[in-house]
Amino acid sequence: MGNSLKAILAFVPSSKCQKYLLEDLEEMPVDKMVDLSGRQMRRLPVHICSFRELVKLYLSDNNLNYLPPELEQLQNLQILALDFNNFKALPLVVCTLKQLCILYLGNNKLCSLPLELRLLQNLKTLWIESNCLQHLPEVVCELSLLKTLHAGSNALRSLPPQLQCLRELRTIWLSGNLLAEFPPVLLDMPFLEVIDVDRNSIRFFPSLAHLPGLKLVIYDHNPCRNAPKVAKGVRRVGRWSEETPEPRKRSGAVIDITMDEKPLLPPAAKTEPE
């Protein structure tokens, strides 16, 4: 009953209703963090925007599809979690928060990202998994400090060549897309440490042995006939990963090597900026 009442009151702009949604949150929290996740909210209580020193704002698992323009007042915000909501488009006010380091947009209904996203030049981590993206928005390639990109569970068929401009990028998660070939642009990104192309439609893997920074490649659940060649010390997760790059044959049959170890997944917990 409490959550249902809060969901109803989220529509009511009166100050009393807004404060009820915030419970006892009338002053800036000492830790400069507000977590309003899982409250069935359809509107963000505008009172939050008065906490101008706020550094972390978690709004995950609500019913939001809009953010008030007053959010622009939170110019010290470094972490913003908007995942598991109903956004069909990223509110442009988010792109005014120029100190953002980490932005969670996963599990929404996004088909694109606005060009204004390029204004977030301090962004280091971007999660856009489980949306409706058929193409990786090229504006992502303009986020020069980006270190982690999670774009899994979309409908991506390729990656833009401009991605190689992200020279700080270390980790890219692309599992659960529609890639029919290993993205060529990744072959020109020697600084990558983790590449995840699990659960795609890749039939052949080129050699990755020339990538000096590579530490882990996850390629399981692809209809491939070979494992990617990698340099010594690089961990592979997928068929034949503990064998030579080509599958062993016995009497004309291909022997599958089954791993006991589960593939490494992106961290479930939200991370802090470096």
GROMACS .gro file of C-alpha atoms in nm:
model
  274
    1MET     CA    1   0.000   0.000   0.000
    2GLY     CA    2   0.285   0.236   0.081
    3ASN     CA    3   0.448   0.205  -0.259
    4SER     CA    4   0.114   0.246  -0.439
    5LEU     CA    5   0.043   0.561  -0.242
    6LYS     CA    6   0.384   0.700  -0.331
    7ALA     CA    7   0.324   0.625  -0.697
    8ILE     CA    8   0.001   0.826  -0.685
    9LEU     CA    9   0.153   1.113  -0.490
   10ALA     CA   10   0.438   1.138  -0.739
   11PHE     CA   11   0.188   1.306  -0.974
   12VAL     CA   12   0.091   1.569  -0.716
   13PRO     CA   13   0.319   1.876  -0.725
   14SER     CA   14   0.227   2.014  -0.381
   15SER     CA   15   0.518   2.060  -0.142
   16LYS     CA   16   0.360   1.831   0.119
   17CYS     CA   17   0.327   1.543  -0.126
   18GLN     CA   18   0.677   1.595  -0.255
   19LYS     CA   19   0.819   1.585   0.098
   20TYR     CA   20   0.623   1.268   0.171
   21LEU     CA   21   0.793   1.102  -0.124
   22LEU     CA   22   1.127   1.211   0.013
   23GLU     CA   23   1.034   1.087   0.362
   24ASP     CA   24   1.274   1.268   0.600
   25LEU     CA   25   1.495   1.402   0.322
   26GLU     CA   26   1.453   1.774   0.376
   27GLU     CA   27   1.820   1.873   0.388
   28MET     CA   28   2.125   1.784   0.190
   29PRO     CA   29   2.247   1.436   0.301
   30VAL     CA   30   2.587   1.436   0.466
   31ASP     CA   31   2.721   1.182   0.216
   32LYS     CA   32   2.587   1.394  -0.076
   33MET     CA   33   2.396   1.093  -0.209
   34VAL     CA   34   2.024   1.042  -0.270
   35ASP     CA   35   1.885   0.698  -0.355
   36LEU     CA   36   1.522   0.696  -0.470
   37SER     CA   37   1.541   0.362  -0.650
   38GLY     CA   38   1.241   0.132  -0.664
   39ARG     CA   39   0.975   0.378  -0.549
   40GLN     CA   40   0.740   0.351  -0.850
   41MET     CA   41   0.788   0.721  -0.917
   42ARG     CA   42   0.656   0.872  -1.238
   43ARG     CA   43   0.794   1.216  -1.158
   44LEU     CA   44   1.113   1.323  -0.986
   45PRO     CA   45   1.038   1.532  -0.677
   46VAL     CA   46   1.166   1.876  -0.775
   47HIS     CA   47   1.283   1.939  -0.418
   48ILE     CA   48   1.580   1.711  -0.492
   49CYS     CA   49   1.711   1.970  -0.736
   50SER     CA   50   1.767   2.213  -0.450
   51PHE     CA   51   2.050   1.992  -0.317
   52ARG     CA   52   2.309   2.168  -0.530
   53GLU     CA   53   2.608   1.991  -0.377
   54LEU     CA   54   2.465   1.648  -0.456
   55VAL     CA   55   2.725   1.409  -0.603
   56LYS     CA   56   2.528   1.083  -0.649
   57LEU     CA   57   2.165   1.044  -0.754
   58TYR     CA   58   2.012   0.697  -0.797
   59LEU     CA   59   1.670   0.685  -0.965
   60SER     CA   60   1.679   0.324  -1.084
   61ASP     CA   61   1.375   0.099  -1.110
   62ASN     CA   62   1.099   0.360  -1.128
   63ASN     CA   63   0.850   0.465  -1.398
   64LEU     CA   64   1.022   0.782  -1.507
   65ASN     CA   65   1.004   0.909  -1.865
   66TYR     CA   66   1.072   1.276  -1.792
   67LEU     CA   67   1.309   1.484  -1.580
   68PRO     CA   68   1.241   1.844  -1.473
   69PRO     CA   69   1.456   2.129  -1.611
   70GLU     CA   70   1.549   2.214  -1.251
   71LEU     CA   71   1.783   1.913  -1.259
   72GLU     CA   72   2.033   2.144  -1.427
   73GLN     CA   73   2.100   2.294  -1.084
   74LEU     CA   74   2.290   1.976  -0.982
   75GLN     CA   75   2.618   2.082  -1.141
   76ASN     CA   76   2.826   1.878  -0.894
   77LEU     CA   77   2.659   1.550  -0.984
   78GLN     CA   78   2.908   1.276  -1.075
   79ILE     CA   79   2.688   0.964  -1.077
   80LEU     CA   80   2.338   0.947  -1.222
   81ALA     CA   81   2.145   0.619  -1.241
   82LEU     CA   82   1.838   0.621  -1.468
   83ASP     CA   83   1.833   0.250  -1.548
   84PHE     CA   84   1.514   0.041  -1.534
   85ASN     CA   85   1.278   0.326  -1.622
   86ASN     CA   86   1.060   0.418  -1.922
   87PHE     CA   87   1.273   0.669  -2.108
   88LYS     CA   88   1.220   0.666  -2.485
   89ALA     CA   89   1.462   0.955  -2.523
   90LEU     CA   90   1.735   1.085  -2.295
   91PRO     CA   91   1.616   1.410  -2.137
   92LEU     CA   92   1.843   1.689  -2.265
   93VAL     CA   93   1.877   1.829  -1.914
   94VAL     CA   94   2.105   1.532  -1.837
   95CYS     CA   95   2.352   1.664  -2.093
   96THR     CA   96   2.391   1.985  -1.892
   97LEU     CA   97   2.544   1.795  -1.598
   98LYS     CA   98   2.902   1.838  -1.712
   99GLN     CA   99   3.068   1.680  -1.407
  100LEU     CA  100   2.904   1.342  -1.468
  101CYS     CA  101   3.155   1.055  -1.458
  102ILE     CA  102   2.912   0.762  -1.456
  103LEU     CA  103   2.577   0.743  -1.635
  104TYR     CA  104   2.345   0.442  -1.617
  105LEU     CA  105   2.080   0.430  -1.891
  106GLY     CA  106   2.027   0.056  -1.918
  107ASN     CA  107   1.688  -0.115  -1.942
  108ASN     CA  108   1.495   0.173  -2.094
  109LYS     CA  109   1.344   0.218  -2.442
  110LEU     CA  110   1.612   0.431  -2.605
  111CYS     CA  111   1.650   0.407  -2.983
  112SER     CA  112   1.912   0.683  -3.004
  113LEU     CA  113   2.112   0.930  -2.798
  114PRO     CA  114   2.111   1.309  -2.848
  115LEU     CA  115   2.406   1.492  -3.002
  116GLU     CA  116   2.417   1.699  -2.683
  117LEU     CA  117   2.564   1.396  -2.506
  118ARG     CA  118   2.901   1.515  -2.639
  119LEU     CA  119   2.890   1.787  -2.373
  120LEU     CA  120   2.959   1.525  -2.105
  121GLN     CA  121   3.334   1.529  -2.156
  122ASN     CA  122   3.408   1.396  -1.806
  123LEU     CA  123   3.209   1.078  -1.864
  124LYS     CA  124   3.414   0.763  -1.794
  125THR     CA  125   3.144   0.496  -1.769
  126LEU     CA  126   2.834   0.465  -1.988
  127TRP     CA  127   2.579   0.184  -1.952
  128ILE     CA  128   2.326   0.169  -2.236
  129GLU     CA  129   2.252  -0.204  -2.225
  130SER     CA  130   1.903  -0.348  -2.283
  131ASN     CA  131   1.762  -0.068  -2.493
  132CYS     CA  132   1.639  -0.055  -2.855
  133LEU     CA  133   1.960   0.060  -3.023
  134GLN     CA  134   2.013  -0.073  -3.376
  135HIS     CA  135   2.328   0.134  -3.421
  136LEU     CA  136   2.580   0.255  -3.166
  137PRO     CA  137   2.521   0.633  -3.164
  138GLU     CA  138   2.827   0.804  -3.311
  139VAL     CA  139   2.807   1.071  -3.042
  140VAL     CA  140   2.944   0.808  -2.802
  141CYS     CA  141   3.269   0.825  -2.999
  142GLU     CA  142   3.310   1.187  -2.890
  143LEU     CA  143   3.332   1.103  -2.519
  144SER     CA  144   3.709   1.124  -2.508
  145LEU     CA  145   3.758   1.006  -2.146
  146LEU     CA  146   3.527   0.704  -2.171
  147LYS     CA  147   3.682   0.393  -2.013
  148THR     CA  148   3.388   0.152  -1.992
  149LEU     CA  149   3.108   0.106  -2.245
  150HIS     CA  150   2.832  -0.146  -2.179
  151ALA     CA  151   2.610  -0.176  -2.488
  152GLY     CA  152   2.493  -0.535  -2.450
  153SER     CA  153   2.142  -0.666  -2.522
  154ASN     CA  154   2.055  -0.424  -2.798
  155ALA     CA  155   2.023  -0.490  -3.173
  156LEU     CA  156   2.368  -0.372  -3.286
  157ARG     CA  157   2.495  -0.519  -3.614
  158SER     CA  158   2.817  -0.318  -3.637
  159LEU     CA  159   3.026  -0.051  -3.466
  160PRO     CA  160   3.125   0.286  -3.616
  161PRO     CA  161   3.491   0.325  -3.718
  162GLN     CA  162   3.504   0.645  -3.513
  163LEU     CA  163   3.508   0.428  -3.201
  164GLN     CA  164   3.885   0.395  -3.231
  165CYS     CA  165   3.909   0.762  -3.134
  166LEU     CA  166   3.825   0.659  -2.776
  167ARG     CA  167   4.184   0.600  -2.673
  168GLU     CA  168   4.094   0.578  -2.303
  169LEU     CA  169   3.845   0.296  -2.361
  170ARG     CA  170   3.950  -0.019  -2.177
  171THR     CA  171   3.635  -0.231  -2.150
  172ILE     CA  172   3.358  -0.288  -2.403
  173TRP     CA  173   3.061  -0.519  -2.340
  174LEU     CA  174   2.867  -0.614  -2.655
  175SER     CA  175   2.698  -0.939  -2.551
  176GLY     CA  176   2.350  -1.020  -2.677
  177ASN     CA  177   2.355  -0.818  -2.999
  178LEU     CA  178   2.325  -0.908  -3.368
  179LEU     CA  179   2.691  -0.892  -3.471
  180ALA     CA  180   2.749  -1.124  -3.768
  181GLU     CA  181   3.122  -1.052  -3.772
  182PHE     CA  182   3.380  -0.942  -3.519
  183PRO     CA  183   3.374  -0.559  -3.532
  184PRO     CA  184   3.680  -0.457  -3.742
  185VAL     CA  185   3.725  -0.133  -3.549
  186LEU     CA  186   3.817  -0.329  -3.235
  187LEU     CA  187   4.123  -0.465  -3.418
  188ASP     CA  188   4.257  -0.109  -3.430
  189MET     CA  189   4.218  -0.045  -3.057
  190PRO     CA  190   4.537  -0.183  -2.894
  191PHE     CA  191   4.450  -0.026  -2.559
  192LEU     CA  192   4.142  -0.245  -2.501
  193GLU     CA  193   4.168  -0.477  -2.200
  194VAL     CA  194   3.827  -0.651  -2.202
  195ILE     CA  195   3.620  -0.741  -2.508
  196ASP     CA  196   3.286  -0.918  -2.460
  197VAL     CA  197   3.105  -1.036  -2.775
  198ASP     CA  198   2.919  -1.324  -2.607
  199ARG     CA  199   2.583  -1.426  -2.755
  200ASN     CA  200   2.613  -1.281  -3.105
  201SER     CA  201   2.618  -1.443  -3.452
  202ILE     CA  202   2.991  -1.432  -3.523
  203ARG     CA  203   3.108  -1.727  -3.738
  204PHE     CA  204   3.478  -1.645  -3.759
  205PHE     CA  205   3.720  -1.473  -3.525
  206PRO     CA  206   4.028  -1.289  -3.651
  207SER     CA  207   4.350  -1.301  -3.453
  208LEU     CA  208   4.362  -1.072  -3.152
  209ALA     CA  209   4.724  -1.154  -3.072
  210HIS     CA  210   4.841  -0.810  -3.184
  211LEU     CA  211   4.642  -0.629  -2.912
  212PRO     CA  212   4.902  -0.568  -2.639
  213GLY     CA  213   4.659  -0.444  -2.374
  214LEU     CA  214   4.411  -0.730  -2.402
  215LYS     CA  215   4.352  -0.928  -2.081
  216LEU     CA  216   4.016  -1.096  -2.139
  217VAL     CA  217   3.801  -1.185  -2.440
  218ILE     CA  218   3.456  -1.342  -2.399
  219TYR     CA  219   3.325  -1.495  -2.721
  220ASP     CA  220   3.100  -1.779  -2.602
  221HIS     CA  221   2.760  -1.860  -2.757
  222ASN     CA  222   2.859  -1.767  -3.115
  223PRO     CA  223   2.829  -2.008  -3.412
  224CYS     CA  224   3.204  -1.985  -3.466
  225ARG     CA  225   3.433  -2.258  -3.600
  226ASN     CA  226   3.745  -2.120  -3.436
  227ALA     CA  227   3.861  -1.949  -3.119
  228PRO     CA  228   4.031  -1.610  -3.147
  229LYS     CA  229   4.409  -1.627  -3.129
  230VAL     CA  230   4.543  -1.420  -2.842
  231ALA     CA  231   4.879  -1.334  -2.691
  232LYS     CA  232   5.020  -1.534  -2.403
  233GLY     CA  233   4.850  -1.463  -2.073
  234VAL     CA  234   4.524  -1.341  -2.224
  235ARG     CA  235   4.220  -1.522  -2.085
  236ARG     CA  236   3.956  -1.650  -2.327
  237VAL     CA  237   3.604  -1.757  -2.235
  238GLY     CA  238   3.433  -1.970  -2.497
  239ARG     CA  239   3.459  -2.292  -2.696
  240TRP     CA  240   3.808  -2.437  -2.721
  241SER     CA  241   3.936  -2.160  -2.496
  242GLU     CA  242   4.172  -2.392  -2.308
  243GLU     CA  243   4.296  -2.556  -2.627
  244THR     CA  244   4.477  -2.435  -2.934
  245PRO     CA  245   4.286  -2.166  -3.129
  246GLU     CA  246   4.154  -2.431  -3.371
  247PRO     CA  247   3.920  -2.708  -3.241
  248ARG     CA  248   4.067  -3.056  -3.206
  249LYS     CA  249   3.931  -3.317  -3.444
  250ARG     CA  250   3.897  -3.688  -3.386
  251SER     CA  251   3.757  -3.916  -3.659
  252GLY     CA  252   3.624  -3.613  -3.839
  253ALA     CA  253   3.420  -3.490  -3.542
  254VAL     CA  254   3.475  -3.163  -3.362
  255ILE     CA  255   3.517  -3.210  -2.987
  256ASP     CA  256   3.368  -2.928  -2.779
  257ILE     CA  257   3.561  -2.822  -2.472
  258THR     CA  258   3.316  -2.739  -2.194
  259MET     CA  259   3.431  -2.495  -1.929
  260ASP     CA  260   3.329  -2.538  -1.569
  261GLU     CA  261   3.386  -2.172  -1.510
  262LYS     CA  262   3.104  -1.930  -1.583
  263PRO     CA  263   3.178  -1.638  -1.818
  264LEU     CA  264   3.276  -1.319  -1.643
  265LEU     CA  265   2.986  -1.076  -1.647
  266PRO     CA  266   2.977  -0.698  -1.607
  267PRO     CA  267   2.966  -0.599  -1.240
  268ALA     CA  268   2.613  -0.588  -1.105
  269ALA     CA  269   2.693  -0.327  -0.841
  270LYS     CA  270   2.715   0.035  -0.940
  271THR     CA  271   3.070   0.162  -0.942
  272GLU     CA  272   3.233   0.475  -0.815
  273PRO     CA  273   3.425   0.726  -1.029
  274GLU     CA  274   3.802   0.695  -1.027
   0.00000   0.00000   0.00000
